[in-house]
mmCIF file of C-alpha atoms and ligand atoms in Angstrom:
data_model
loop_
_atom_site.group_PDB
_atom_site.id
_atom_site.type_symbol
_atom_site.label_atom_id
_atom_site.label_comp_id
_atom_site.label_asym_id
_atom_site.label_seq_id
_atom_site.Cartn_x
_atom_site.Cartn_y
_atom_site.Cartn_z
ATOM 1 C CA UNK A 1 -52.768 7.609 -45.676
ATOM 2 C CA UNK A 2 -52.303 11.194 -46.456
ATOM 3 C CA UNK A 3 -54.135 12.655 -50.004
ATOM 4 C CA UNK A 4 -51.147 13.823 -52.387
ATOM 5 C CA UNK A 5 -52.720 16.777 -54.457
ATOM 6 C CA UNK A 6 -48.840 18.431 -55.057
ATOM 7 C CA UNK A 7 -45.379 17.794 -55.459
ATOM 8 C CA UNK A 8 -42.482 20.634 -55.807
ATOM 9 C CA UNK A 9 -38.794 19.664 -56.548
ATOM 10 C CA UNK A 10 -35.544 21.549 -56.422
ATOM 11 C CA UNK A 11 -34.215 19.754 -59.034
ATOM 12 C CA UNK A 12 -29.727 20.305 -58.139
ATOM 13 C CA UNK A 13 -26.627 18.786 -58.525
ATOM 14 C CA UNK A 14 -26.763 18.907 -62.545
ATOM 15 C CA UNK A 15 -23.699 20.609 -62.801
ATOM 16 C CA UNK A 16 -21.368 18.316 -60.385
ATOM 17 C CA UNK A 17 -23.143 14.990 -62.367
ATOM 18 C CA UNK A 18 -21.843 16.620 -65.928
ATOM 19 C CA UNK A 19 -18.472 17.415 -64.351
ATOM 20 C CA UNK A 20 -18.318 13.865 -62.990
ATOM 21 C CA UNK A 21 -19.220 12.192 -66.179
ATOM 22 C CA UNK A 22 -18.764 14.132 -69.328
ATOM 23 C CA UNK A 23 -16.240 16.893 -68.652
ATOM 24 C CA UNK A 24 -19.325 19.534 -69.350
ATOM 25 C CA UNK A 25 -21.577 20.594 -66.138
ATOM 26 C CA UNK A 26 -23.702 21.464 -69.445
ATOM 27 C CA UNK A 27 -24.124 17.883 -70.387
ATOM 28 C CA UNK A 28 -25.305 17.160 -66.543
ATOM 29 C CA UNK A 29 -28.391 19.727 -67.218
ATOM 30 C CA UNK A 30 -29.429 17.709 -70.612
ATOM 31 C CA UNK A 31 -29.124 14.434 -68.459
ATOM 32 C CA UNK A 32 -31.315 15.792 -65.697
ATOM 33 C CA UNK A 33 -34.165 16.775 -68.295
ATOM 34 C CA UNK A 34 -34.281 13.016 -69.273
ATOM 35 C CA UNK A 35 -35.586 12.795 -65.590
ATOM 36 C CA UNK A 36 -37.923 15.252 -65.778
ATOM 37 C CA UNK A 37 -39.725 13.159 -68.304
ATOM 38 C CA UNK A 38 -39.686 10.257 -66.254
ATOM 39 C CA UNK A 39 -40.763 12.117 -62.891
ATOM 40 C CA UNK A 40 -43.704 13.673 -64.578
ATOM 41 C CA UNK A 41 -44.866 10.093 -66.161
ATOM 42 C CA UNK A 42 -44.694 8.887 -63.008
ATOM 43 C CA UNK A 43 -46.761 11.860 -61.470
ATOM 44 C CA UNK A 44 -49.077 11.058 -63.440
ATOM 45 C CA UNK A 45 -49.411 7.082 -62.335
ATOM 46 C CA UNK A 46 -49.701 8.341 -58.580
ATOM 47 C CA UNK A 47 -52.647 10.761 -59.733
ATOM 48 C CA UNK A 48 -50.310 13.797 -58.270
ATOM 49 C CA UNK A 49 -52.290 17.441 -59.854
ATOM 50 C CA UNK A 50 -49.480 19.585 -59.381
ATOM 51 C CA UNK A 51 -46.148 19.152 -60.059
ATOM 52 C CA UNK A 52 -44.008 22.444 -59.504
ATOM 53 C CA UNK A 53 -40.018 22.295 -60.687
ATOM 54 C CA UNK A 54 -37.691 24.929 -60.303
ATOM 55 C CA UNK A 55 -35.882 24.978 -63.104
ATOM 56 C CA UNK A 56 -34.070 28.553 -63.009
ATOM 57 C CA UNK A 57 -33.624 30.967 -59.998
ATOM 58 C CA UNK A 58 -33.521 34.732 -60.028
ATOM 59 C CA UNK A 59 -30.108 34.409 -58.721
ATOM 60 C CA UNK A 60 -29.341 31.715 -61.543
ATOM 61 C CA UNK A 61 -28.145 35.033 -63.415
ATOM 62 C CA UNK A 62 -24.906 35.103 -61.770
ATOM 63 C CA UNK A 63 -23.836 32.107 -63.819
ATOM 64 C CA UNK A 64 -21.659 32.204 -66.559
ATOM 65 C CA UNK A 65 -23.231 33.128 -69.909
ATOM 66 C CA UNK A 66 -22.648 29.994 -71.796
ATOM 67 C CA UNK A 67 -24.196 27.421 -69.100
ATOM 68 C CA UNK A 68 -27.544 30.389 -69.011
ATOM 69 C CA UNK A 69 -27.719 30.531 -72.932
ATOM 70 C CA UNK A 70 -27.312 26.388 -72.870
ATOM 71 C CA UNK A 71 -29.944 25.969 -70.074
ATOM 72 C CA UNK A 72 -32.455 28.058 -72.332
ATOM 73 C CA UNK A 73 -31.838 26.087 -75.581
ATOM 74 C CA UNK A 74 -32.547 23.186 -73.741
ATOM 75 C CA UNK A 75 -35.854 24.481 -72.769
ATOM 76 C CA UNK A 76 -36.334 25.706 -75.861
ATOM 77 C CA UNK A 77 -36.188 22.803 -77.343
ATOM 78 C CA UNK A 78 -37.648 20.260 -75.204
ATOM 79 C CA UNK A 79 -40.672 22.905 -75.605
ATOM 80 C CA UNK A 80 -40.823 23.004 -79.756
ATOM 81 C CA UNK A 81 -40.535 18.924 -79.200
ATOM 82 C CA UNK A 82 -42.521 18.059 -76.613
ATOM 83 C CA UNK A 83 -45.807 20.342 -76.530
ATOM 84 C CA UNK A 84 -47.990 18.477 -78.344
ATOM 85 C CA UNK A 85 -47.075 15.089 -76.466
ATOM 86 C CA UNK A 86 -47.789 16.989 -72.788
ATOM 87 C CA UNK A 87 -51.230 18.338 -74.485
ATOM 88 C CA UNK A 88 -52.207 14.942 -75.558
ATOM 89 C CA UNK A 89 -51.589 13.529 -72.206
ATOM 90 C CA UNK A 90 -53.990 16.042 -70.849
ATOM 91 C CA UNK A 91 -50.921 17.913 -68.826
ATOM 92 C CA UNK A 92 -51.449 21.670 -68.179
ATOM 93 C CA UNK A 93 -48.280 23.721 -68.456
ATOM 94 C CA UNK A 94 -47.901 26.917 -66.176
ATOM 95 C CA UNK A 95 -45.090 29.316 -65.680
ATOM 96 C CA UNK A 96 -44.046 30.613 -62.385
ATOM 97 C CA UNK A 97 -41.236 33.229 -62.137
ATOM 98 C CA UNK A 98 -41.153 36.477 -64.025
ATOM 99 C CA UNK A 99 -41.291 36.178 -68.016
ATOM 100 C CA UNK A 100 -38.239 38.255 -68.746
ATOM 101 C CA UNK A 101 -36.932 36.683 -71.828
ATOM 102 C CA UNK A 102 -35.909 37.014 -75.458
ATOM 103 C CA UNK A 103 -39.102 37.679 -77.647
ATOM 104 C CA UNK A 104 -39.146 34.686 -78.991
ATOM 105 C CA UNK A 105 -38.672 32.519 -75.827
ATOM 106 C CA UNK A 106 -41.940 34.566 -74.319
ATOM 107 C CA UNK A 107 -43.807 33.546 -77.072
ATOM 108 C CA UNK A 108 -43.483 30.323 -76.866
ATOM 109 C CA UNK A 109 -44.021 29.779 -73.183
ATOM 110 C CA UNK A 110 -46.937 31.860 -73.362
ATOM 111 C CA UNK A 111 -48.226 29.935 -76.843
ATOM 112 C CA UNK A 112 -47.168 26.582 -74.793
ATOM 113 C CA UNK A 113 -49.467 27.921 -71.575
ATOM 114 C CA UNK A 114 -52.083 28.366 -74.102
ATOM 115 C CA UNK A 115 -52.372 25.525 -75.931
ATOM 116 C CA UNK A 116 -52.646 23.467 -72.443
ATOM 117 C CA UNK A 117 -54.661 25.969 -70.289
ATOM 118 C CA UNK A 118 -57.438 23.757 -70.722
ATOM 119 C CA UNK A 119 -55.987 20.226 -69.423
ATOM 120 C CA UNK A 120 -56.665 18.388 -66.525
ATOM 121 C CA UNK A 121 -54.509 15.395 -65.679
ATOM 122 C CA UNK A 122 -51.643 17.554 -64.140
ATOM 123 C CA UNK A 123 -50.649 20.907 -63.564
ATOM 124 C CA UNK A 124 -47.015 21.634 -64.263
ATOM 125 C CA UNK A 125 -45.956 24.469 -62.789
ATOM 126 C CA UNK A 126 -42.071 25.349 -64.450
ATOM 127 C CA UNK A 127 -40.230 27.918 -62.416
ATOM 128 C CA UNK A 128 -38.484 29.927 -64.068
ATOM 129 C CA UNK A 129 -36.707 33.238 -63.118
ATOM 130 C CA UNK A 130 -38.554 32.261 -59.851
ATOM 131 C CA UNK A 131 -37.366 33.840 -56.687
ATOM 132 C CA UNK A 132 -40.145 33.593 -53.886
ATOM 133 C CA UNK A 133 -38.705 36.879 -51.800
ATOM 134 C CA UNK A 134 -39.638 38.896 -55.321
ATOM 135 C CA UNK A 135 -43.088 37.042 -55.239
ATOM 136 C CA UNK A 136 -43.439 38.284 -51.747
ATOM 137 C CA UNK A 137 -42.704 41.734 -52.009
ATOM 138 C CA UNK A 138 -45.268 41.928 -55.482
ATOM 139 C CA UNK A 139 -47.634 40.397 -53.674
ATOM 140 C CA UNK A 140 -47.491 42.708 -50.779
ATOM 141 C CA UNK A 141 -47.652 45.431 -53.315
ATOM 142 C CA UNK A 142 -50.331 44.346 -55.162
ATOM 143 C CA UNK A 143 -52.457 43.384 -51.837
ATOM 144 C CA UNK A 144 -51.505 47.715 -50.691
ATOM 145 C CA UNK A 145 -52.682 48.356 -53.709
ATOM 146 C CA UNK A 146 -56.103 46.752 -53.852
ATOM 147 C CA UNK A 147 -59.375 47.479 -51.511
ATOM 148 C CA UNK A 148 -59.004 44.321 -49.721
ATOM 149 C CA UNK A 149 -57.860 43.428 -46.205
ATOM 150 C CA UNK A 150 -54.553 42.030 -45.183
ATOM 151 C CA UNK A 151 -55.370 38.599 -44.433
ATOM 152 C CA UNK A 152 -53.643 35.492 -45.415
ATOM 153 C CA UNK A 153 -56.347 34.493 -47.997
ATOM 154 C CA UNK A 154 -56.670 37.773 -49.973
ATOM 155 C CA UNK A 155 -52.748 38.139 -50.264
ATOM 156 C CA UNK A 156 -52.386 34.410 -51.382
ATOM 157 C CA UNK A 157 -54.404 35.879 -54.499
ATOM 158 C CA UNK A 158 -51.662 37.739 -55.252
ATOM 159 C CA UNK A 159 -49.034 35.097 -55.154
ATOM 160 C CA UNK A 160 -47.963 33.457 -58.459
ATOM 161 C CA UNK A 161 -49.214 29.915 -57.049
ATOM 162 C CA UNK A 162 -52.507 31.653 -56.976
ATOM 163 C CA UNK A 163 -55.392 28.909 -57.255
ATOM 164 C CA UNK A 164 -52.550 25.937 -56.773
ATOM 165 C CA UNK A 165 -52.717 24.158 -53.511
ATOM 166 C CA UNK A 166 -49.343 24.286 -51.054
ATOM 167 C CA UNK A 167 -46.783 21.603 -51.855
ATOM 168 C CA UNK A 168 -47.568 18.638 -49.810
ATOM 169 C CA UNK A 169 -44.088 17.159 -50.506
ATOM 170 C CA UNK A 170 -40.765 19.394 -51.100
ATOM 171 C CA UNK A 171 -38.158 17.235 -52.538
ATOM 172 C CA UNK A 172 -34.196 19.072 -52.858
ATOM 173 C CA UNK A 173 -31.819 16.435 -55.277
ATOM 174 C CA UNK A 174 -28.303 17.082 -54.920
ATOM 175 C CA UNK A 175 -27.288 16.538 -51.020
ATOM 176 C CA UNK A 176 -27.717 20.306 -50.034
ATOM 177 C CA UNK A 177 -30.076 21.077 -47.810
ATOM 178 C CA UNK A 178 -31.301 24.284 -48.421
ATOM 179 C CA UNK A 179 -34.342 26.227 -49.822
ATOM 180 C CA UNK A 180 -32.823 28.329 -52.091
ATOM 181 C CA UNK A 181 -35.273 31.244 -52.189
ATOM 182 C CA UNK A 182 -38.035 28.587 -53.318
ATOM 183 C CA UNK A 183 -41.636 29.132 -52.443
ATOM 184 C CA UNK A 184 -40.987 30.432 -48.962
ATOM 185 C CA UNK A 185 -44.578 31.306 -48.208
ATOM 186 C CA UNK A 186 -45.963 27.797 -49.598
ATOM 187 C CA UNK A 187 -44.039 25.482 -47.652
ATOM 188 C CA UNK A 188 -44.832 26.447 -44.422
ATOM 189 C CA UNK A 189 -46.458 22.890 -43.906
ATOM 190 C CA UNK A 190 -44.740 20.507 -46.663
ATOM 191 C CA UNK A 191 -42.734 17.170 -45.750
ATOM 192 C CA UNK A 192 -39.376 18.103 -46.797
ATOM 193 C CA UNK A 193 -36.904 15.366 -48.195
ATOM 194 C CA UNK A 194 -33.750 16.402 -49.092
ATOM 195 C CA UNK A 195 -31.937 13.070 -51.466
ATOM 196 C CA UNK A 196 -28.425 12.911 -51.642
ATOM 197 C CA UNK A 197 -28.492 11.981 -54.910
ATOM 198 C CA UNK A 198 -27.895 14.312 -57.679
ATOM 199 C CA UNK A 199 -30.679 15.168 -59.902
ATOM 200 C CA UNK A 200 -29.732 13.360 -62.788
ATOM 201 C CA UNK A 201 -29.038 10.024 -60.904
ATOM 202 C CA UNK A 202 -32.702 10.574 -59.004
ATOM 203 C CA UNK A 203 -35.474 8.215 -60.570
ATOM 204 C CA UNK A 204 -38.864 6.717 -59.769
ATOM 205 C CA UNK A 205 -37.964 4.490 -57.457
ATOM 206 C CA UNK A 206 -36.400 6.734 -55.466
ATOM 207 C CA UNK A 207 -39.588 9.330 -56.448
ATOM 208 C CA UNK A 208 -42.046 6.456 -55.340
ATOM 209 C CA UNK A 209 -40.000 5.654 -52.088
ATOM 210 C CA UNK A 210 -40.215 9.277 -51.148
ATOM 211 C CA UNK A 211 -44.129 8.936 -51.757
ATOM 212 C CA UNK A 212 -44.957 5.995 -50.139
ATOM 213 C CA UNK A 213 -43.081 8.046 -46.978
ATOM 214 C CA UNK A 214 -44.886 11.068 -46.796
ATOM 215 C CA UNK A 215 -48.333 8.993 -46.608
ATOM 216 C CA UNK A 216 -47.594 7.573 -43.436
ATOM 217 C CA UNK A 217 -46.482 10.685 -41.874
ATOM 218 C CA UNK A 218 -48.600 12.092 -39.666
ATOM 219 C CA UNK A 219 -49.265 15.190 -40.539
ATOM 220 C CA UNK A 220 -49.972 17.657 -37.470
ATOM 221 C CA UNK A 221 -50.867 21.438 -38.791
ATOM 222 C CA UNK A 222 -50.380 22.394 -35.230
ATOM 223 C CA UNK A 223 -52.877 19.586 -33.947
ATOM 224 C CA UNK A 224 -52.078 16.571 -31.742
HETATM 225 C C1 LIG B 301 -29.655 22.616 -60.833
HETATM 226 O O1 LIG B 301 -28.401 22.028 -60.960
HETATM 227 C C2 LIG B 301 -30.168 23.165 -62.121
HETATM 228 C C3 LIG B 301 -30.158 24.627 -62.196
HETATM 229 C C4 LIG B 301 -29.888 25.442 -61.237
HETATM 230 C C5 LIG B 301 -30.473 25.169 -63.480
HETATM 231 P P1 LIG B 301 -27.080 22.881 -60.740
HETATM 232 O O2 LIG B 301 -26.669 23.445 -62.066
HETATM 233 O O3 LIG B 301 -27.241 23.851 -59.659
HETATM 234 O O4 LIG B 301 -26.071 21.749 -60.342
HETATM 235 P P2 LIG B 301 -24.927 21.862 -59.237
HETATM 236 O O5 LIG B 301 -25.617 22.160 -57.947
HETATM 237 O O6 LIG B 301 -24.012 22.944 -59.663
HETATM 238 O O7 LIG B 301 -24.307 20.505 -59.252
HETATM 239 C C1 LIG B 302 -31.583 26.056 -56.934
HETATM 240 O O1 LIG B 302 -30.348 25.488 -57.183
HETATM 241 C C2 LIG B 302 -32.215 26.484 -58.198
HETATM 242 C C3 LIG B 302 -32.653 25.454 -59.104
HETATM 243 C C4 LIG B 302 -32.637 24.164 -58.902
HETATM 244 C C5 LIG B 302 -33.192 25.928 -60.350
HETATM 245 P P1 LIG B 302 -28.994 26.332 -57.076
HETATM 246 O O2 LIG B 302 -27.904 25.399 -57.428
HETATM 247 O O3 LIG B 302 -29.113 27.552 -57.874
HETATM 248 O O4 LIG B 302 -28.958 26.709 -55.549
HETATM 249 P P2 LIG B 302 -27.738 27.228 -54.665
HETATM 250 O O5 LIG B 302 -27.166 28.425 -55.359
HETATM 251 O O6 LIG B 302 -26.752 26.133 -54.598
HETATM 252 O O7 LIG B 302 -28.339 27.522 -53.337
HETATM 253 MG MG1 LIG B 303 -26.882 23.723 -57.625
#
């Protein structure tokens, strides 16, 4: 049986499940938050310590203004609602992806990162204006930069996922299979399950399914 220390899900296909359904690819992305909640409950059952969702791209940008300013209310939101339920569960809340926001939306992911530094159940880890090819080349800045050696170790420091383990499972909702300029560096040795299902039509049985899966794989890392 293989340990499960981290989980990290492109969470897609909320847009075509709001088309589908309600007329609104808007509605889709407040649909697929309802199984957010229910993924990270169930996180918590299978004793999982990181879960990392990607939640906005840097290329998510190109979409059109109304669907961005939506996603971010939702966040907003489910933030101002939810904090003090994630803290009293003992679930950390990180943000990877660069801060770039309104003032107000900084504030409160950096006041929500705050309040839960300290927690120990699980590590969220919410990207947001992620792209992993920018995390690469600040990294590789950063590393120039500093006095130490170019060696895989010392330039994981300088990764946002600094001090996280690598994803052990990468799940991709939404029947695309693609990476999406997600974590490019940390995958190099996840399982990788890519579910046909749309994101907001994914749920724990199809979460634990995927689980009980990746512990009987065998997991090489080059070995026989
Ligand atoms: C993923 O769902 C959520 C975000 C990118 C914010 P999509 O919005 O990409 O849904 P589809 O792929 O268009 O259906
Ligand atoms: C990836 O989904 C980003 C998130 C889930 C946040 P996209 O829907 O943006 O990916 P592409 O554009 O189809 O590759
Ligand atoms: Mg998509």
């Amino acid at each position: 049986m293989n340990p499960l220390q981290h989980v990290a899900i492109i969470m897609d296909g909320n847009g075509r499940w709001g088309l589908k359904h309600k007329k609104s690819r808007n509605l889709g992305h407040k649909a697929g938050l309802n199984v957010v909640e229910q993924i990270i409950k169930e996180s918590i059952k299978h004793k999982i310590k990181f879960l990392t969702l990607f939640a906005f791209s840097t290329e998510n940008w190109k979409r059109p203004k109304k669907e961005i300013n939506y996603l971010f209310s939702l966040l907003e939101t489910f933030l101002k609602n939810k904090i003090d339920e994630l803290n009293k569960k003992q679930i950390k809340l990180q943000i990877i992806g660069n801060k770039k926001f309104s003032k107000d939306l900084n504030k409160l992911l950096i006041d929500s990162e705050k309040k839960t530094q300290k927690n120990k159940v699980l590590q969220i880890n919410l990207a947001l204006n992620y792209g992993s090819k920018f995390e690469l080349i600040e990294a590789f800045k950063k590393l120039k930069k500093s006095k130490y050696k170019f060696t895989e170790k010392n330039f994981e420091k300088y990764l946002q996922t600094k001090n996280i383990p690598d994803p052990d499972i990468l799940i991709r909702t939404g029947n695309t299979q693609r990476l999406s300029n997600f974590l490019l560096w940390q995958i190099a040795y996840a399982e990788v399950f890519f579910e046909k299902k749309l994101w907001p039509d994914f749920n724990k049985k199809d979460f634990n399914k995927i689980i009980e899966k990746y512990k009987k794989i065998k997991r090489n890392f080059g070995n026989v």
